[in-house]
Amino acid sequence: EERTGLGFGKEGRGIVVRARMAFVGTSSFLGASAAPASGAACKTRNASITMAAADAMVPDMAKRRTMNLLLAGAVGAPATIGLGLYAGFFVPPKAGGAGGGLAAKDALGNDIKATKFLEKRRAGERELVQGLKGDAYWLIAGDNKQIESFAINATCTHLGCVVPWNLAEKKYKCPCHGSQYDQNGKVTRGPAPLSLAIAHTEVDASDTVVLKPWTETDFRTGTAPWWK
């Protein structure tokens, strides 16, 4: 009988070849079967990771309450400030003046001296000075070379513009919205709701003009001072 170099005959060699082919086929089948299983496992694992990440992104109830409060504060604070500023337009600005007197000052911050103020001014002429609480006041030259007994706050009672004196018309006319006041600061035309505030004037021993708060009845209207 003819034998091969491996010690098998032709029939034996065929058996070996067939066995090897069967082993290779089985391995290929197992590999092909295992591949889908690995893919499915990967998909399952990826889905689990995605769900876990999604759960981590959803805040719990306590965090949601905190976020809602922060959002409400961020929106509510500007709205409250805006409403406060809007309401402030309807409240007349308070005039300066509480406590004792204060020396009237010129634009350079120097005290106003009565003699110097009156020497070049006729009765009825007036000039802006710094008065109570730093507000602008109209200081008026009175009769007989004396300072008028009251000074007029130049702050318009509408929206707070500084009201100039119109010498030709003998009245105060607000350039912002057209309010008008007579020579004593009494309102004669709106939209300003109230007359201009006033303060007492005195001349002390050093000839300095001093402004003091006006707390009694307003002689122009017969009512209590609104700026008190």
Short mmCIF file of C-alpha atoms in Angstrom, two decimals:
data_model
loop_
_atom_site.label_atom_id
_atom_site.label_comp_id
_atom_site.label_asym_id
_atom_site.label_seq_id
_atom_site.Cartn_x
_atom_site.Cartn_y
_atom_site.Cartn_z
CA GLU A 1 0.00 0.00 0.00
CA GLU A 2 1.33 3.40 -0.93
CA ARG A 3 2.05 5.69 2.01
CA THR A 4 2.74 9.35 2.26
CA GLY A 5 5.56 11.06 4.02
CA LEU A 6 3.35 11.47 7.11
CA GLY A 7 2.90 7.75 7.38
CA PHE A 8 -0.69 7.72 6.10
CA GLY A 9 -2.01 6.26 2.97
CA LYS A 10 -4.12 8.19 0.50
CA GLU A 11 -7.24 7.30 2.39
CA GLY A 12 -5.77 8.49 5.68
CA ARG A 13 -4.63 11.72 4.14
CA GLY A 14 -8.16 12.37 2.90
CA ILE A 15 -9.53 11.88 6.37
CA VAL A 16 -7.07 14.42 7.76
CA VAL A 17 -7.95 16.98 5.08
CA ARG A 18 -11.65 16.53 5.66
CA ALA A 19 -11.13 16.94 9.42
CA ARG A 20 -9.22 20.19 8.90
CA MET A 21 -11.90 21.54 6.60
CA ALA A 22 -14.57 20.69 9.14
CA PHE A 23 -12.59 22.50 11.90
CA VAL A 24 -12.12 25.59 9.75
CA GLY A 25 -15.81 25.65 8.83
CA THR A 26 -16.83 25.30 12.45
CA SER A 27 -14.50 28.14 13.47
CA SER A 28 -15.86 30.39 10.73
CA PHE A 29 -19.43 29.62 11.80
CA LEU A 30 -18.67 30.37 15.42
CA GLY A 31 -16.92 33.63 14.46
CA ALA A 32 -19.82 34.73 12.29
CA SER A 33 -22.30 33.87 15.01
CA ALA A 34 -20.31 35.72 17.67
CA ALA A 35 -20.00 39.00 15.70
CA PRO A 36 -23.72 39.92 15.83
CA ALA A 37 -23.78 39.06 19.50
CA SER A 38 -20.87 41.46 20.14
CA GLY A 39 -22.64 44.24 18.17
CA ALA A 40 -25.85 43.80 20.12
CA ALA A 41 -23.91 43.93 23.37
CA CYS A 42 -22.26 47.18 22.27
CA LYS A 43 -25.60 48.72 21.37
CA THR A 44 -27.08 47.70 24.73
CA ARG A 45 -24.07 49.14 26.57
CA ASN A 46 -24.23 52.43 24.58
CA ALA A 47 -27.95 52.77 25.30
CA SER A 48 -27.31 52.28 29.01
CA ILE A 49 -24.59 54.96 28.98
CA THR A 50 -26.88 57.39 27.09
CA MET A 51 -29.74 56.84 29.56
CA ALA A 52 -27.39 57.32 32.49
CA ALA A 53 -26.07 60.58 30.99
CA ALA A 54 -29.62 61.80 30.36
CA ASP A 55 -30.58 61.01 33.96
CA ALA A 56 -27.54 62.94 35.17
CA MET A 57 -28.57 66.01 33.11
CA VAL A 58 -32.07 66.23 34.64
CA PRO A 59 -31.86 68.28 37.89
CA ASP A 60 -33.66 67.06 40.98
CA MET A 61 -36.57 68.97 42.54
CA ALA A 62 -34.38 71.00 44.91
CA LYS A 63 -32.15 72.17 42.08
CA ARG A 64 -35.18 73.04 39.97
CA ARG A 65 -36.62 75.17 42.78
CA THR A 66 -33.28 76.99 43.12
CA MET A 67 -33.11 77.61 39.38
CA ASN A 68 -36.69 78.94 39.38
CA LEU A 69 -35.92 81.31 42.25
CA LEU A 70 -32.81 82.61 40.51
CA LEU A 71 -34.77 83.15 37.31
CA ALA A 72 -37.57 84.94 39.16
CA GLY A 73 -35.03 87.18 40.91
CA ALA A 74 -33.21 88.01 37.69
CA VAL A 75 -36.46 89.05 36.00
CA GLY A 76 -38.21 90.56 39.02
CA ALA A 77 -35.45 92.87 40.28
CA PRO A 78 -35.13 95.00 37.10
CA ALA A 79 -38.91 95.13 36.78
CA THR A 80 -39.30 96.36 40.38
CA ILE A 81 -36.61 99.02 39.90
CA GLY A 82 -38.24 100.16 36.66
CA LEU A 83 -41.65 100.49 38.33
CA GLY A 84 -40.07 102.43 41.20
CA LEU A 85 -38.42 104.89 38.83
CA TYR A 86 -41.65 105.27 36.87
CA ALA A 87 -43.64 105.96 40.04
CA GLY A 88 -41.00 108.48 41.11
CA PHE A 89 -41.95 110.75 38.22
CA PHE A 90 -45.30 111.42 39.92
CA VAL A 91 -43.79 112.44 43.28
CA PRO A 92 -42.62 116.06 43.49
CA PRO A 93 -38.93 116.34 44.40
CA LYS A 94 -38.36 117.34 48.03
CA ALA A 95 -36.74 120.67 48.60
CA GLY A 96 -33.66 120.99 50.73
CA GLY A 97 -33.82 122.26 54.23
CA ALA A 98 -33.91 120.58 57.59
CA GLY A 99 -32.41 121.85 60.80
CA GLY A 100 -30.48 125.12 61.04
CA GLY A 101 -29.56 127.73 58.47
CA LEU A 102 -26.99 127.50 55.73
CA ALA A 103 -24.95 130.26 54.09
CA ALA A 104 -25.93 130.97 50.50
CA LYS A 105 -23.00 130.46 48.12
CA ASP A 106 -22.11 131.62 44.64
CA ALA A 107 -20.97 129.46 41.69
CA LEU A 108 -17.42 129.38 43.07
CA GLY A 109 -18.52 128.24 46.51
CA ASN A 110 -18.01 131.60 48.23
CA ASP A 111 -20.48 132.93 50.78
CA ILE A 112 -22.90 135.53 49.44
CA LYS A 113 -22.41 138.90 51.14
CA ALA A 114 -25.57 141.00 51.30
CA THR A 115 -23.91 144.39 50.69
CA LYS A 116 -22.06 143.22 47.60
CA PHE A 117 -25.11 141.36 46.27
CA LEU A 118 -27.32 144.46 46.53
CA GLU A 119 -24.95 147.16 45.34
CA LYS A 120 -25.48 146.44 41.65
CA ARG A 121 -29.05 145.11 41.72
CA ARG A 122 -32.38 146.87 41.68
CA ALA A 123 -35.48 145.71 43.54
CA GLY A 124 -36.92 142.56 42.00
CA GLU A 125 -33.69 141.40 40.36
CA ARG A 126 -32.56 137.93 41.33
CA GLU A 127 -29.69 135.49 40.99
CA LEU A 128 -29.24 131.74 41.39
CA VAL A 129 -27.30 130.70 44.51
CA GLN A 130 -26.55 127.42 46.22
CA GLY A 131 -28.83 126.96 49.19
CA LEU A 132 -30.25 124.30 51.50
CA LYS A 133 -29.07 120.74 50.76
CA GLY A 134 -27.11 122.12 47.83
CA ASP A 135 -30.27 123.00 45.87
CA ALA A 136 -30.35 126.02 43.56
CA TYR A 137 -32.34 128.96 44.97
CA TRP A 138 -33.34 132.30 43.51
CA LEU A 139 -32.04 135.03 45.84
CA ILE A 140 -34.01 138.26 45.31
CA ALA A 141 -33.08 141.88 45.84
CA GLY A 142 -35.91 143.52 47.82
CA ASP A 143 -36.94 147.11 48.38
CA ASN A 144 -34.77 149.64 50.23
CA LYS A 145 -31.55 147.77 49.42
CA GLN A 146 -32.45 144.73 51.45
CA ILE A 147 -32.51 141.02 50.69
CA GLU A 148 -36.05 139.73 50.11
CA SER A 149 -37.31 137.79 53.15
CA PHE A 150 -37.59 134.53 51.19
CA ALA A 151 -35.63 132.70 48.49
CA ILE A 152 -37.28 130.48 45.88
CA ASN A 153 -36.14 126.94 45.17
CA ALA A 154 -35.44 126.65 41.43
CA THR A 155 -36.39 122.96 41.18
CA CYS A 156 -39.54 122.44 39.08
CA THR A 157 -42.17 120.41 40.92
CA HIS A 158 -42.96 118.43 37.77
CA LEU A 159 -39.80 116.48 36.91
CA GLY A 160 -37.07 118.44 38.68
CA CYS A 161 -35.71 120.71 35.94
CA VAL A 162 -34.06 123.98 37.02
CA VAL A 163 -36.55 126.79 36.33
CA PRO A 164 -35.09 130.04 34.93
CA TRP A 165 -36.43 133.53 35.60
CA ASN A 166 -37.95 135.22 32.54
CA LEU A 167 -37.22 138.89 33.10
CA ALA A 168 -39.33 140.12 30.17
CA GLU A 169 -42.47 138.27 31.33
CA LYS A 170 -41.77 138.56 35.07
CA LYS A 171 -42.31 134.86 35.68
CA TYR A 172 -40.52 131.54 35.98
CA LYS A 173 -40.88 129.31 32.91
CA CYS A 174 -39.69 125.72 32.89
CA PRO A 175 -37.88 124.86 29.63
CA CYS A 176 -38.61 121.14 29.94
CA HIS A 177 -42.40 120.88 29.80
CA GLY A 178 -43.69 124.46 29.95
CA SER A 179 -44.72 124.80 33.60
CA GLN A 180 -44.98 128.42 34.77
CA TYR A 181 -44.78 130.19 38.13
CA ASP A 182 -45.37 133.81 39.13
CA GLN A 183 -42.70 136.11 40.57
CA ASN A 184 -43.13 134.53 44.02
CA GLY A 185 -42.87 130.96 42.69
CA LYS A 186 -46.60 130.14 42.87
CA VAL A 187 -47.61 127.70 40.12
CA THR A 188 -49.81 129.28 37.43
CA ARG A 189 -49.60 126.67 34.69
CA GLY A 190 -49.01 122.90 34.62
CA PRO A 191 -48.03 120.22 34.26
CA ALA A 192 -46.27 121.14 37.53
CA PRO A 193 -48.65 120.19 40.36
CA LEU A 194 -47.26 122.44 43.09
CA SER A 195 -45.66 125.81 43.69
CA LEU A 196 -41.89 126.13 44.04
CA ALA A 197 -40.52 125.57 47.53
CA ILE A 198 -39.28 128.58 49.50
CA ALA A 199 -36.84 129.26 52.34
CA HIS A 200 -36.34 132.08 54.82
CA THR A 201 -33.45 134.48 54.26
CA GLU A 202 -31.48 136.32 56.93
CA VAL A 203 -28.29 138.36 57.04
CA ASP A 204 -25.98 137.46 59.92
CA ALA A 205 -23.47 139.63 61.77
CA SER A 206 -20.75 138.98 59.15
CA ASP A 207 -23.04 140.25 56.34
CA THR A 208 -23.47 136.69 55.03
CA VAL A 209 -26.85 135.75 53.55
CA VAL A 210 -28.24 132.69 55.36
CA LEU A 211 -31.09 130.44 54.19
CA LYS A 212 -33.29 128.68 56.74
CA PRO A 213 -36.07 126.10 56.29
CA TRP A 214 -39.61 127.42 55.81
CA THR A 215 -41.85 125.32 58.03
CA GLU A 216 -44.91 127.51 58.61
CA THR A 217 -47.89 128.18 56.33
CA ASP A 218 -47.07 129.00 52.71
CA PHE A 219 -48.12 132.66 52.37
CA ARG A 220 -48.77 132.19 48.63
CA THR A 221 -51.36 129.44 48.98
CA GLY A 222 -52.45 129.57 52.62
CA THR A 223 -51.61 125.88 53.03
CA ALA A 224 -48.98 123.89 54.88
CA PRO A 225 -45.70 123.64 52.95
CA TRP A 226 -45.59 120.44 50.87
CA TRP A 227 -41.78 120.32 51.09
CA LYS A 228 -41.75 120.20 54.91
#
